[in-house]
């Protein structure tokens, strides 16, 4: 079974530039998560999708971040414009929501460096 | 507020020695608890999880963890560490009322010396 796929793996951009990250979850997983992991910290949830619906985006900085999950499969996370503080690893995870303690499977992440 | 504390930022153990990584959580309801491992440049891999039942759970790679409700702890153990266990370990609590949103600790970096 293929795991969660993310691209690109690394991205270096100048501040104020836009950037986008792509995630392909495990086939059949209806729940998709985006986390941000700052250096030396654990991941923090940015947004959670149930199928196509963003059901928890309370931690997403909406002034510059946006996300979409068309057709309830792949997802894209965008930052526009990027700031120095956005340098982090962006992790995508997916799960099959069963309503009780479902396991999340993580992709390798995209390491973003904003100069 | 829900939180997870991993008191040790770094731990160094000798190969073949036993290991215990500490994790304490703050959560009002019965927790779902997880341990993940992250190698450099890799995503998070689930080692083990606790949902209910037996408080001693077995995971992959010879790891186990024990849930102690009275101490709000979920410590990870391994009887004999291998050099390949060097990585960063994260404890997390799953918030069921928020769709199993995971709240992670800051992680513990494990170094293994030969």
PDB file of N, CA, C and O in Angstrom, chain B residues 42-108:
ATOM      1  N   UNK B  42      12.499  12.382   7.594  1.00  0.00           N
ATOM      2  CA  UNK B  42      11.386  11.448   7.402  1.00  0.00           C
ATOM      3  C   UNK B  42      10.137  11.966   8.079  1.00  0.00           C
ATOM      4  O   UNK B  42      10.184  12.852   8.942  1.00  0.00           O
ATOM      5  N   UNK B  43       9.021  11.381   7.685  1.00  0.00           N
ATOM      6  CA  UNK B  43       7.773  11.701   8.361  1.00  0.00           C
ATOM      7  C   UNK B  43       7.664  10.952   9.674  1.00  0.00           C
ATOM      8  O   UNK B  43       8.599  10.266  10.105  1.00  0.00           O
ATOM      9  N   UNK B  44       6.550  11.072  10.301  1.00  0.00           N
ATOM     10  CA  UNK B  44       6.309  10.428  11.589  1.00  0.00           C
ATOM     11  C   UNK B  44       5.792   9.008  11.376  1.00  0.00           C
ATOM     12  O   UNK B  44       4.875   8.784  10.586  1.00  0.00           O
ATOM     13  N   UNK B  45       6.376   8.080  12.118  1.00  0.00           N
ATOM     14  CA  UNK B  45       5.930   6.692  12.060  1.00  0.00           C
ATOM     15  C   UNK B  45       5.332   6.310  13.407  1.00  0.00           C
ATOM     16  O   UNK B  45       5.955   6.546  14.454  1.00  0.00           O
ATOM     17  N   UNK B  46       4.161   5.712  13.388  1.00  0.00           N
ATOM     18  CA  UNK B  46       3.510   5.322  14.628  1.00  0.00           C
ATOM     19  C   UNK B  46       4.212   4.115  15.239  1.00  0.00           C
ATOM     20  O   UNK B  46       4.418   3.097  14.586  1.00  0.00           O
ATOM     21  N   UNK B  47       4.589   4.252  16.515  1.00  0.00           N
ATOM     22  CA  UNK B  47       5.183   3.142  17.250  1.00  0.00           C
ATOM     23  C   UNK B  47       4.123   2.312  17.960  1.00  0.00           C
ATOM     24  O   UNK B  47       4.152   1.078  17.942  1.00  0.00           O
ATOM     25  N   UNK B  48       3.204   3.014  18.637  1.00  0.00           N
ATOM     26  CA  UNK B  48       2.145   2.330  19.361  1.00  0.00           C
ATOM     27  C   UNK B  48       1.074   3.335  19.748  1.00  0.00           C
ATOM     28  O   UNK B  48       1.272   4.541  19.639  1.00  0.00           O
ATOM     29  N   UNK B  49      -0.063   2.790  20.203  1.00  0.00           N
ATOM     30  CA  UNK B  49      -1.187   3.642  20.567  1.00  0.00           C
ATOM     31  C   UNK B  49      -1.966   2.998  21.708  1.00  0.00           C
ATOM     32  O   UNK B  49      -1.980   1.770  21.857  1.00  0.00           O
ATOM     33  N   UNK B  50      -2.598   3.839  22.491  1.00  0.00           N
ATOM     34  CA  UNK B  50      -3.486   3.378  23.547  1.00  0.00           C
ATOM     35  C   UNK B  50      -4.850   4.014  23.342  1.00  0.00           C
ATOM     36  O   UNK B  50      -4.977   5.245  23.266  1.00  0.00           O
ATOM     37  N   UNK B  51      -5.877   3.153  23.241  1.00  0.00           N
ATOM     38  CA  UNK B  51      -7.242   3.644  23.145  1.00  0.00           C
ATOM     39  C   UNK B  51      -8.039   3.268  24.390  1.00  0.00           C
ATOM     40  O   UNK B  51      -8.774   4.075  24.942  1.00  0.00           O
ATOM     41  N   UNK B  52      -7.922   2.016  24.800  1.00  0.00           N
ATOM     42  CA  UNK B  52      -8.640   1.531  25.977  1.00  0.00           C
ATOM     43  C   UNK B  52      -8.109   0.137  26.296  1.00  0.00           C
ATOM     44  O   UNK B  52      -7.297  -0.408  25.560  1.00  0.00           O
ATOM     45  N   UNK B  53      -8.577  -0.427  27.409  1.00  0.00           N
ATOM     46  CA  UNK B  53      -8.213  -1.794  27.742  1.00  0.00           C
ATOM     47  C   UNK B  53      -6.899  -1.892  28.480  1.00  0.00           C
ATOM     48  O   UNK B  53      -6.597  -1.060  29.345  1.00  0.00           O
ATOM     49  N   UNK B  54      -6.117  -2.883  28.138  1.00  0.00           N
ATOM     50  CA  UNK B  54      -4.851  -3.145  28.814  1.00  0.00           C
ATOM     51  C   UNK B  54      -3.982  -1.892  28.803  1.00  0.00           C
ATOM     52  O   UNK B  54      -3.742  -1.304  27.744  1.00  0.00           O
ATOM     53  N   UNK B  55      -3.492  -1.512  29.958  1.00  0.00           N
ATOM     54  CA  UNK B  55      -2.728  -0.264  30.054  1.00  0.00           C
ATOM     55  C   UNK B  55      -1.285  -0.416  29.588  1.00  0.00           C
ATOM     56  O   UNK B  55      -0.581   0.570  29.447  1.00  0.00           O
ATOM     57  N   UNK B  56      -0.839  -1.630  29.375  1.00  0.00           N
ATOM     58  CA  UNK B  56       0.488  -1.872  28.831  1.00  0.00           C
ATOM     59  C   UNK B  56       0.308  -2.263  27.371  1.00  0.00           C
ATOM     60  O   UNK B  56      -0.291  -3.299  27.067  1.00  0.00           O
ATOM     61  N   UNK B  57       0.814  -1.422  26.482  1.00  0.00           N
ATOM     62  CA  UNK B  57       0.621  -1.672  25.059  1.00  0.00           C
ATOM     63  C   UNK B  57       1.956  -1.976  24.394  1.00  0.00           C
ATOM     64  O   UNK B  57       2.982  -1.384  24.737  1.00  0.00           O
ATOM     65  N   UNK B  58       1.904  -2.888  23.469  1.00  0.00           N
ATOM     66  CA  UNK B  58       3.093  -3.277  22.724  1.00  0.00           C
ATOM     67  C   UNK B  58       3.074  -2.613  21.358  1.00  0.00           C
ATOM     68  O   UNK B  58       2.019  -2.434  20.751  1.00  0.00           O
ATOM     69  N   UNK B  59       4.244  -2.236  20.886  1.00  0.00           N
ATOM     70  CA  UNK B  59       4.327  -1.597  19.595  1.00  0.00           C
ATOM     71  C   UNK B  59       5.338  -2.279  18.693  1.00  0.00           C
ATOM     72  O   UNK B  59       5.770  -3.392  18.953  1.00  0.00           O
ATOM     73  N   UNK B  60       5.701  -1.558  17.660  1.00  0.00           N
ATOM     74  CA  UNK B  60       6.675  -2.101  16.727  1.00  0.00           C
ATOM     75  C   UNK B  60       8.089  -1.873  17.242  1.00  0.00           C
ATOM     76  O   UNK B  60       8.306  -1.078  18.176  1.00  0.00           O
ATOM     77  N   UNK B  61       9.034  -2.577  16.655  1.00  0.00           N
ATOM     78  CA  UNK B  61      10.460  -2.404  16.958  1.00  0.00           C
ATOM     79  C   UNK B  61      10.792  -2.690  18.405  1.00  0.00           C
ATOM     80  O   UNK B  61      11.789  -2.200  18.920  1.00  0.00           O
ATOM     81  N   UNK B  62       9.985  -3.489  19.095  1.00  0.00           N
ATOM     82  CA  UNK B  62      10.271  -3.863  20.466  1.00  0.00           C
ATOM     83  C   UNK B  62       9.915  -2.832  21.516  1.00  0.00           C
ATOM     84  O   UNK B  62      10.285  -2.980  22.684  1.00  0.00           O
ATOM     85  N   UNK B  63       9.189  -1.795  21.157  1.00  0.00           N
ATOM     86  CA  UNK B  63       8.785  -0.762  22.108  1.00  0.00           C
ATOM     87  C   UNK B  63       7.487  -1.139  22.814  1.00  0.00           C
ATOM     88  O   UNK B  63       6.645  -1.843  22.264  1.00  0.00           O
ATOM     89  N   UNK B  64       7.340  -0.636  24.020  1.00  0.00           N
ATOM     90  CA  UNK B  64       6.106  -0.751  24.771  1.00  0.00           C
ATOM     91  C   UNK B  64       5.888   0.540  25.544  1.00  0.00           C
ATOM     92  O   UNK B  64       6.811   1.333  25.742  1.00  0.00           O
ATOM     93  N   UNK B  65       4.648   0.756  25.941  1.00  0.00           N
ATOM     94  CA  UNK B  65       4.332   1.939  26.737  1.00  0.00           C
ATOM     95  C   UNK B  65       3.262   1.565  27.750  1.00  0.00           C
ATOM     96  O   UNK B  65       2.429   0.690  27.498  1.00  0.00           O
ATOM     97  N   UNK B  66       3.282   2.235  28.868  1.00  0.00           N
ATOM     98  CA  UNK B  66       2.315   1.972  29.923  1.00  0.00           C
ATOM     99  C   UNK B  66       1.531   3.227  30.243  1.00  0.00           C
ATOM    100  O   UNK B  66       2.106   4.283  30.538  1.00  0.00           O
ATOM    101  N   UNK B  67       0.215   3.119  30.191  1.00  0.00           N
ATOM    102  CA  UNK B  67      -0.689   4.214  30.532  1.00  0.00           C
ATOM    103  C   UNK B  67      -0.964   4.159  32.027  1.00  0.00           C
ATOM    104  O   UNK B  67      -1.431   3.144  32.555  1.00  0.00           O
ATOM    105  N   UNK B  68      -0.681   5.257  32.716  1.00  0.00           N
ATOM    106  CA  UNK B  68      -0.973   5.374  34.144  1.00  0.00           C
ATOM    107  C   UNK B  68      -1.868   6.581  34.341  1.00  0.00           C
ATOM    108  O   UNK B  68      -1.403   7.732  34.349  1.00  0.00           O
ATOM    109  N   UNK B  69      -3.155   6.312  34.533  1.00  0.00           N
ATOM    110  CA  UNK B  69      -4.129   7.389  34.638  1.00  0.00           C
ATOM    111  C   UNK B  69      -3.842   8.262  35.857  1.00  0.00           C
ATOM    112  O   UNK B  69      -3.944   9.482  35.793  1.00  0.00           O
ATOM    113  N   UNK B  70      -3.465   7.637  36.961  1.00  0.00           N
ATOM    114  CA  UNK B  70      -3.248   8.396  38.206  1.00  0.00           C
ATOM    115  C   UNK B  70      -2.098   9.385  38.081  1.00  0.00           C
ATOM    116  O   UNK B  70      -2.058  10.396  38.780  1.00  0.00           O
ATOM    117  N   UNK B  71      -1.164   9.095  37.188  1.00  0.00           N
ATOM    118  CA  UNK B  71      -0.015   9.970  37.005  1.00  0.00           C
ATOM    119  C   UNK B  71      -0.103  10.764  35.697  1.00  0.00           C
ATOM    120  O   UNK B  71       0.820  11.522  35.387  1.00  0.00           O
ATOM    121  N   UNK B  72      -1.178  10.581  34.956  1.00  0.00           N
ATOM    122  CA  UNK B  72      -1.327  11.236  33.644  1.00  0.00           C
ATOM    123  C   UNK B  72      -0.070  11.037  32.803  1.00  0.00           C
ATOM    124  O   UNK B  72       0.465  11.976  32.213  1.00  0.00           O
ATOM    125  N   UNK B  73       0.383   9.784  32.779  1.00  0.00           N
ATOM    126  CA  UNK B  73       1.628   9.506  32.069  1.00  0.00           C
ATOM    127  C   UNK B  73       1.449   8.385  31.063  1.00  0.00           C
ATOM    128  O   UNK B  73       0.543   7.549  31.173  1.00  0.00           O
ATOM    129  N   UNK B  74       2.326   8.385  30.094  1.00  0.00           N
ATOM    130  CA  UNK B  74       2.326   7.355  29.046  1.00  0.00           C
ATOM    131  C   UNK B  74       3.776   7.209  28.602  1.00  0.00           C
ATOM    132  O   UNK B  74       4.173   7.654  27.533  1.00  0.00           O
ATOM    133  N   UNK B  75       4.588   6.590  29.432  1.00  0.00           N
ATOM    134  CA  UNK B  75       6.017   6.483  29.178  1.00  0.00           C
ATOM    135  C   UNK B  75       6.349   5.353  28.214  1.00  0.00           C
ATOM    136  O   UNK B  75       5.755   4.267  28.268  1.00  0.00           O
ATOM    137  N   UNK B  76       7.308   5.613  27.378  1.00  0.00           N
ATOM    138  CA  UNK B  76       7.752   4.650  26.354  1.00  0.00           C
ATOM    139  C   UNK B  76       8.991   3.930  26.853  1.00  0.00           C
ATOM    140  O   UNK B  76       9.904   4.566  27.403  1.00  0.00           O
ATOM    141  N   UNK B  77       9.032   2.600  26.626  1.00  0.00           N
ATOM    142  CA  UNK B  77      10.174   1.822  27.109  1.00  0.00           C
ATOM    143  C   UNK B  77      10.661   0.852  26.041  1.00  0.00           C
ATOM    144  O   UNK B  77       9.897   0.428  25.156  1.00  0.00           O
ATOM    145  N   UNK B  78      11.931   0.514  26.177  1.00  0.00           N
ATOM    146  CA  UNK B  78      12.510  -0.547  25.355  1.00  0.00           C
ATOM    147  C   UNK B  78      13.608  -1.207  26.174  1.00  0.00           C
ATOM    148  O   UNK B  78      14.447  -0.497  26.741  1.00  0.00           O
ATOM    149  N   UNK B  79      13.614  -2.514  26.283  1.00  0.00           N
ATOM    150  CA  UNK B  79      14.581  -3.183  27.171  1.00  0.00           C
ATOM    151  C   UNK B  79      16.017  -3.111  26.686  1.00  0.00           C
ATOM    152  O   UNK B  79      16.937  -3.085  27.506  1.00  0.00           O
ATOM    153  N   UNK B  80      16.226  -3.055  25.363  1.00  0.00           N
ATOM    154  CA  UNK B  80      17.589  -3.054  24.841  1.00  0.00           C
ATOM    155  C   UNK B  80      17.617  -2.210  23.566  1.00  0.00           C
ATOM    156  O   UNK B  80      17.033  -2.572  22.546  1.00  0.00           O
ATOM    157  N   UNK B  81      18.325  -1.104  23.644  1.00  0.00           N
ATOM    158  CA  UNK B  81      18.328  -0.143  22.541  1.00  0.00           C
ATOM    159  C   UNK B  81      19.354  -0.540  21.476  1.00  0.00           C
ATOM    160  O   UNK B  81      20.463  -0.985  21.789  1.00  0.00           O
ATOM    161  N   UNK B  82      18.961  -0.340  20.238  1.00  0.00           N
ATOM    162  CA  UNK B  82      19.837  -0.597  19.089  1.00  0.00           C
ATOM    163  C   UNK B  82      20.260   0.744  18.494  1.00  0.00           C
ATOM    164  O   UNK B  82      19.529   1.740  18.611  1.00  0.00           O
ATOM    165  N   UNK B  83      21.423   0.760  17.821  1.00  0.00           N
ATOM    166  CA  UNK B  83      21.902   2.017  17.260  1.00  0.00           C
ATOM    167  C   UNK B  83      20.872   2.627  16.307  1.00  0.00           C
ATOM    168  O   UNK B  83      20.749   3.850  16.182  1.00  0.00           O
ATOM    169  N   UNK B  84      20.092   1.770  15.637  1.00  0.00           N
ATOM    170  CA  UNK B  84      19.104   2.268  14.675  1.00  0.00           C
ATOM    171  C   UNK B  84      17.912   2.960  15.343  1.00  0.00           C
ATOM    172  O   UNK B  84      17.060   3.538  14.647  1.00  0.00           O
ATOM    173  N   UNK B  85      17.836   2.896  16.665  1.00  0.00           N
ATOM    174  CA  UNK B  85      16.747   3.576  17.373  1.00  0.00           C
ATOM    175  C   UNK B  85      17.005   5.074  17.538  1.00  0.00           C
ATOM    176  O   UNK B  85      16.108   5.810  17.974  1.00  0.00           O
ATOM    177  N   UNK B  86      18.199   5.524  17.199  1.00  0.00           N
ATOM    178  CA  UNK B  86      18.497   6.951  17.308  1.00  0.00           C
ATOM    179  C   UNK B  86      17.565   7.743  16.401  1.00  0.00           C
ATOM    180  O   UNK B  86      17.514   7.515  15.193  1.00  0.00           O
ATOM    181  N   UNK B  87      16.796   8.648  16.988  1.00  0.00           N
ATOM    182  CA  UNK B  87      15.771   9.390  16.260  1.00  0.00           C
ATOM    183  C   UNK B  87      15.135  10.361  17.240  1.00  0.00           C
ATOM    184  O   UNK B  87      15.558  10.476  18.395  1.00  0.00           O
ATOM    185  N   UNK B  88      14.087  11.035  16.793  1.00  0.00           N
ATOM    186  CA  UNK B  88      13.311  11.889  17.694  1.00  0.00           C
ATOM    187  C   UNK B  88      11.956  11.228  17.935  1.00  0.00           C
ATOM    188  O   UNK B  88      11.329  10.732  16.996  1.00  0.00           O
ATOM    189  N   UNK B  89      11.534  11.247  19.183  1.00  0.00           N
ATOM    190  CA  UNK B  89      10.314  10.566  19.589  1.00  0.00           C
ATOM    191  C   UNK B  89       9.292  11.582  20.093  1.00  0.00           C
ATOM    192  O   UNK B  89       9.614  12.450  20.910  1.00  0.00           O
ATOM    193  N   UNK B  90       8.074  11.426  19.608  1.00  0.00           N
ATOM    194  CA  UNK B  90       7.003  12.343  19.966  1.00  0.00           C
ATOM    195  C   UNK B  90       5.848  11.586  20.611  1.00  0.00           C
ATOM    196  O   UNK B  90       5.375  10.583  20.076  1.00  0.00           O
ATOM    197  N   UNK B  91       5.404  12.122  21.722  1.00  0.00           N
ATOM    198  CA  UNK B  91       4.199  11.638  22.379  1.00  0.00           C
ATOM    199  C   UNK B  91       3.051  12.561  21.964  1.00  0.00           C
ATOM    200  O   UNK B  91       3.266  13.776  21.784  1.00  0.00           O
ATOM    201  N   UNK B  92       1.863  12.010  21.804  1.00  0.00           N
ATOM    202  CA  UNK B  92       0.726  12.827  21.382  1.00  0.00           C
ATOM    203  C   UNK B  92      -0.556  12.327  22.031  1.00  0.00           C
ATOM    204  O   UNK B  92      -0.704  11.132  22.302  1.00  0.00           O
ATOM    205  N   UNK B  93      -1.465  13.245  22.264  1.00  0.00           N
ATOM    206  CA  UNK B  93      -2.805  12.897  22.740  1.00  0.00           C
ATOM    207  C   UNK B  93      -3.804  13.231  21.645  1.00  0.00           C
ATOM    208  O   UNK B  93      -3.696  14.270  20.990  1.00  0.00           O
ATOM    209  N   UNK B  94      -4.738  12.331  21.395  1.00  0.00           N
ATOM    210  CA  UNK B  94      -5.757  12.538  20.382  1.00  0.00           C
ATOM    211  C   UNK B  94      -7.029  13.091  20.996  1.00  0.00           C
ATOM    212  O   UNK B  94      -7.553  12.524  21.955  1.00  0.00           O
ATOM    213  N   UNK B  95      -7.505  14.206  20.481  1.00  0.00           N
ATOM    214  CA  UNK B  95      -8.689  14.863  21.021  1.00  0.00           C
ATOM    215  C   UNK B  95      -9.901  14.395  20.227  1.00  0.00           C
ATOM    216  O   UNK B  95     -10.136  14.835  19.098  1.00  0.00           O
ATOM    217  N   UNK B  96     -10.675  13.497  20.815  1.00  0.00           N
ATOM    218  CA  UNK B  96     -11.774  12.893  20.079  1.00  0.00           C
ATOM    219  C   UNK B  96     -12.857  13.914  19.727  1.00  0.00           C
ATOM    220  O   UNK B  96     -13.481  13.829  18.679  1.00  0.00           O
ATOM    221  N   UNK B  97     -13.044  14.893  20.602  1.00  0.00           N
ATOM    222  CA  UNK B  97     -14.087  15.870  20.303  1.00  0.00           C
ATOM    223  C   UNK B  97     -13.694  16.811  19.178  1.00  0.00           C
ATOM    224  O   UNK B  97     -14.522  17.596  18.714  1.00  0.00           O
ATOM    225  N   UNK B  98     -12.473  16.726  18.739  1.00  0.00           N
ATOM    226  CA  UNK B  98     -11.992  17.534  17.625  1.00  0.00           C
ATOM    227  C   UNK B  98     -11.515  16.637  16.478  1.00  0.00           C
ATOM    228  O   UNK B  98     -10.521  16.933  15.818  1.00  0.00           O
ATOM    229  N   UNK B  99     -12.205  15.540  16.270  1.00  0.00           N
ATOM    230  CA  UNK B  99     -11.880  14.666  15.157  1.00  0.00           C
ATOM    231  C   UNK B  99     -10.518  14.027  15.273  1.00  0.00           C
ATOM    232  O   UNK B  99      -9.821  13.855  14.269  1.00  0.00           O
ATOM    233  N   UNK B 100     -10.134  13.655  16.475  1.00  0.00           N
ATOM    234  CA  UNK B 100      -8.823  13.048  16.728  1.00  0.00           C
ATOM    235  C   UNK B 100      -7.682  13.975  16.350  1.00  0.00           C
ATOM    236  O   UNK B 100      -6.610  13.535  15.933  1.00  0.00           O
ATOM    237  N   UNK B 101      -7.863  15.256  16.521  1.00  0.00           N
ATOM    238  CA  UNK B 101      -6.746  16.193  16.375  1.00  0.00           C
ATOM    239  C   UNK B 101      -5.655  15.779  17.341  1.00  0.00           C
ATOM    240  O   UNK B 101      -5.918  15.521  18.512  1.00  0.00           O
ATOM    241  N   UNK B 102      -4.441  15.684  16.843  1.00  0.00           N
ATOM    242  CA  UNK B 102      -3.316  15.282  17.690  1.00  0.00           C
ATOM    243  C   UNK B 102      -2.619  16.506  18.260  1.00  0.00           C
ATOM    244  O   UNK B 102      -2.289  17.437  17.528  1.00  0.00           O
ATOM    245  N   UNK B 103      -2.412  16.478  19.569  1.00  0.00           N
ATOM    246  CA  UNK B 103      -1.596  17.481  20.242  1.00  0.00           C
ATOM    247  C   UNK B 103      -0.298  16.801  20.634  1.00  0.00           C
ATOM    248  O   UNK B 103      -0.308  15.821  21.393  1.00  0.00           O
ATOM    249  N   UNK B 104       0.791  17.306  20.116  1.00  0.00           N
ATOM    250  CA  UNK B 104       2.094  16.670  20.291  1.00  0.00           C
ATOM    251  C   UNK B 104       2.900  17.343  21.403  1.00  0.00           C
ATOM    252  O   UNK B 104       2.778  18.550  21.659  1.00  0.00           O
ATOM    253  N   UNK B 105       3.775  16.553  22.005  1.00  0.00           N
ATOM    254  CA  UNK B 105       4.813  17.120  22.842  1.00  0.00           C
ATOM    255  C   UNK B 105       5.927  17.670  21.970  1.00  0.00           C
ATOM    256  O   UNK B 105       5.895  17.544  20.736  1.00  0.00           O
ATOM    257  N   UNK B 106       6.924  18.268  22.615  1.00  0.00           N
ATOM    258  CA  UNK B 106       8.012  18.909  21.877  1.00  0.00           C
ATOM    259  C   UNK B 106       9.046  17.911  21.369  1.00  0.00           C
ATOM    260  O   UNK B 106       9.930  18.276  20.588  1.00  0.00           O
ATOM    261  N   UNK B 107       8.941  16.676  21.815  1.00  0.00           N
ATOM    262  CA  UNK B 107       9.842  15.641  21.314  1.00  0.00           C
ATOM    263  C   UNK B 107      11.040  15.403  22.218  1.00  0.00           C
ATOM    264  O   UNK B 107      11.464  16.287  22.969  1.00  0.00           O
ATOM    265  N   UNK B 108      11.583  14.188  22.146  1.00  0.00           N
ATOM    266  CA  UNK B 108      12.823  13.815  22.819  1.00  0.00           C
ATOM    267  C   UNK B 108      13.766  13.221  21.781  1.00  0.00           C
ATOM    268  O   UNK B 108      13.388  12.284  21.071  1.00  0.00           O
TER     269      UNK B 108
END
